[in-house]
Structure formats: C-alpha cells, structure tokens
Short mmCIF file of C-alpha atoms in Angstrom, two decimals:
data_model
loop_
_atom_site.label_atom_id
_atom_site.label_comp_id
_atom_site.label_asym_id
_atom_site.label_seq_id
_atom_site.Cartn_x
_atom_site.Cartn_y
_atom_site.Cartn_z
CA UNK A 786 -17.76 -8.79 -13.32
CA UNK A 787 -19.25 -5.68 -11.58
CA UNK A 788 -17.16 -2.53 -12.44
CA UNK A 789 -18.24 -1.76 -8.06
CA UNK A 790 -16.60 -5.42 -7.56
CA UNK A 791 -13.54 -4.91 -9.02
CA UNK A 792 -12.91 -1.04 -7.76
CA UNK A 793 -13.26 -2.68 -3.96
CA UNK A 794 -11.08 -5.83 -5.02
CA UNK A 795 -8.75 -2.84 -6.36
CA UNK A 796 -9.19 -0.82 -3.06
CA UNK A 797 -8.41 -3.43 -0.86
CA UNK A 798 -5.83 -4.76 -2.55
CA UNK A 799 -2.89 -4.22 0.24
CA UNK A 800 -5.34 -5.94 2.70
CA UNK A 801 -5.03 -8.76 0.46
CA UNK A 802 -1.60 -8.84 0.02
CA UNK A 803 -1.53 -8.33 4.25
CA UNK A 804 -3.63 -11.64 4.36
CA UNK A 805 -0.95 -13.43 1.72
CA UNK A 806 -3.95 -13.81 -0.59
CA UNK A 807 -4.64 -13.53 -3.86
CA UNK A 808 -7.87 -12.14 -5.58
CA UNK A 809 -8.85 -12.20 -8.85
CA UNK A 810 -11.66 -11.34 -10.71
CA UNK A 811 -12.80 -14.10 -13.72
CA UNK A 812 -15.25 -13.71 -16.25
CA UNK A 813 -16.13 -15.51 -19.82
CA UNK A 814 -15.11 -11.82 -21.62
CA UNK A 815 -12.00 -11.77 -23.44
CA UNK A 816 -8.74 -10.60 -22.82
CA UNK A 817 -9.05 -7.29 -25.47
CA UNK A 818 -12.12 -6.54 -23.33
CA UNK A 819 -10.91 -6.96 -19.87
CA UNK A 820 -7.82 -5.32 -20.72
CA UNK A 821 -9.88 -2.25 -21.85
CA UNK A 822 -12.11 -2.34 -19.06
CA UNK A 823 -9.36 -2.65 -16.51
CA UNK A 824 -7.98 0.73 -18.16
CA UNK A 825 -11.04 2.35 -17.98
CA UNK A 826 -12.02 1.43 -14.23
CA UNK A 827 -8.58 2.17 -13.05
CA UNK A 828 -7.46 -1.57 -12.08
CA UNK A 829 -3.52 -2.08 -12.10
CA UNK A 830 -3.00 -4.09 -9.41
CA UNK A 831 -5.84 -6.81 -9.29
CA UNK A 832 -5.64 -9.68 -11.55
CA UNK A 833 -8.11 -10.26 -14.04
CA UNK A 834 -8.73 -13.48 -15.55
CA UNK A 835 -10.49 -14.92 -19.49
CA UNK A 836 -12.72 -17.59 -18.91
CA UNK A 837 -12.98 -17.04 -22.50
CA UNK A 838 -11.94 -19.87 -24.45
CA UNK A 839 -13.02 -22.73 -23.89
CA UNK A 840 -16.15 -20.69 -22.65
CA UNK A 841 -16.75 -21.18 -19.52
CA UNK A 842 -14.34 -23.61 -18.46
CA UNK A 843 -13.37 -22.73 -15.53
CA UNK A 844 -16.89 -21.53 -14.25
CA UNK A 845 -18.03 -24.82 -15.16
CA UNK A 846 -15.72 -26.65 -13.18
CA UNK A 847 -16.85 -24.57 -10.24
CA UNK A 848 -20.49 -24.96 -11.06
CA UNK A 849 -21.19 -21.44 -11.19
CA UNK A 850 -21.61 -21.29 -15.13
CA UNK A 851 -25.16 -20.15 -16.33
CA UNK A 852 -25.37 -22.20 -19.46
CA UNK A 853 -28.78 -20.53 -20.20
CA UNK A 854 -27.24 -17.02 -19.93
CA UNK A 855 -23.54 -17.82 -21.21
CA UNK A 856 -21.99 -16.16 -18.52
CA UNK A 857 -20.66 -17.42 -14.59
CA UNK A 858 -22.99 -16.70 -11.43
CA UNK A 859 -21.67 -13.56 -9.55
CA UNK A 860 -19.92 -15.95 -7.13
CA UNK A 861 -16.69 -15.07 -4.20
CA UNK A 862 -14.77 -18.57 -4.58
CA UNK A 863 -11.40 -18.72 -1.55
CA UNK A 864 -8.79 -21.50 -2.76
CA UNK A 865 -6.51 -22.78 -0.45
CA UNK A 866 -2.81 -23.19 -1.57
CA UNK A 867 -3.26 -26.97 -1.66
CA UNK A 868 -6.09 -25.87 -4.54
CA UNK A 869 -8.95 -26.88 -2.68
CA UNK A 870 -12.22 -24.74 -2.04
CA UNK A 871 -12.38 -23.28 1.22
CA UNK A 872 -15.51 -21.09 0.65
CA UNK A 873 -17.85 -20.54 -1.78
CA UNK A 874 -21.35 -17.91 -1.81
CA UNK A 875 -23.12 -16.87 -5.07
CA UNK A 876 -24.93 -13.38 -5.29
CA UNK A 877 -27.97 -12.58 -6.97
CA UNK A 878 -26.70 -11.24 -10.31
CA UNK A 879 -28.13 -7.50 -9.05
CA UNK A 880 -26.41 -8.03 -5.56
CA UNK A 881 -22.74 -6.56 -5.20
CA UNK A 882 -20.80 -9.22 -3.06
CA UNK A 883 -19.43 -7.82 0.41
CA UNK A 884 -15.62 -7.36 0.28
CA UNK A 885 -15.36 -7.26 4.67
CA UNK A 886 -17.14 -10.54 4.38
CA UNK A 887 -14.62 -12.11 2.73
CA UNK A 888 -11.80 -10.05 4.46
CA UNK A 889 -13.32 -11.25 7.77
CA UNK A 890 -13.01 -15.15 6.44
CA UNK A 891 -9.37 -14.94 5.24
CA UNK A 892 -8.37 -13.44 8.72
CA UNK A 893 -9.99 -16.09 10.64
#
C-alpha cells in the first residue's frame, strides 16, 4: 500500500463513515509491519488488513495478485453488504488511486 493511499483513506475517513462504508487498506505485509507503518504514517482510524499468510490469499481470490512480483496490483475493490463486487479498477503500480472517484461511486 502507498503511504499517499492510506493518509487520504485516513483523511477521508468521516466521509466514509457518512457513506456507511467501510475502507480498508490490504496488503501481503505482515501484521508487525503494518502495525509499525500505521504508527509511523499516523493511521488510527482506517483498517488495515495481512494478506500475509496464506500469501496472497485474498488478492488471489480477487485476481489482483502479481504472482511474478509476490505482491497484489494497486487495485480500489467496493463490496456490497451481500459480499459481492460492486466495482473494481487497478492502477499502474506508480499511479496513486483517486479517493473522489471512489467517494463519487459510493454516493451514487
């Protein structure tokens, strides 16, 4: 996950919680590291997720994990509360995905 990602996930947390959504960010890092990144970035509020062990799991099911690379596609995924996928875009790796995008989607 992009440390820029997360700060605006962060940010916009209360816009989330307006929407009744959830966000989360996921990656295949531990839960030492993520815990210790979270600290460092400042992240209290949003949830962060190990897609540690079994690697990749739940990247895979989405078919966003880059078996080649070890690691999951920089990918905004919206679930629905009956668990099915609503939207999905993947990034370029370099390319920080646009929070009022998603914002825009969730309000309708």
């Amino acid at each position: 996950m992009c440390s820029e990602q997360m700060k605006s996930l962060e940010k916009n947390h209360a816009e989330f919680e307006k929407l009744k959504a959830v966000a989360v960010g996921i990656s295949v890092d531990s839960v030492p590291c993520k815990n210790a990144w979270a600290k460092s970035l400042g992240i209290v509020k949003t949830r962060l997720l190990a897609d540690f062990w079994p690697h990749g799991d739940v990247a895979k099911l989405y078919g966003i994990f880059r078996e080649n690379d070890g690691f999951s596609e920089r990918a905004n995924i919206i679930i629905n509360e009956q668990h099915r996928v609503e939207f999905v875009r993947i990034y370029p790796i370099a390319e920080l995905p646009d929070i009022k995008l998603i914002l825009k989607i969730l309000k309708g």
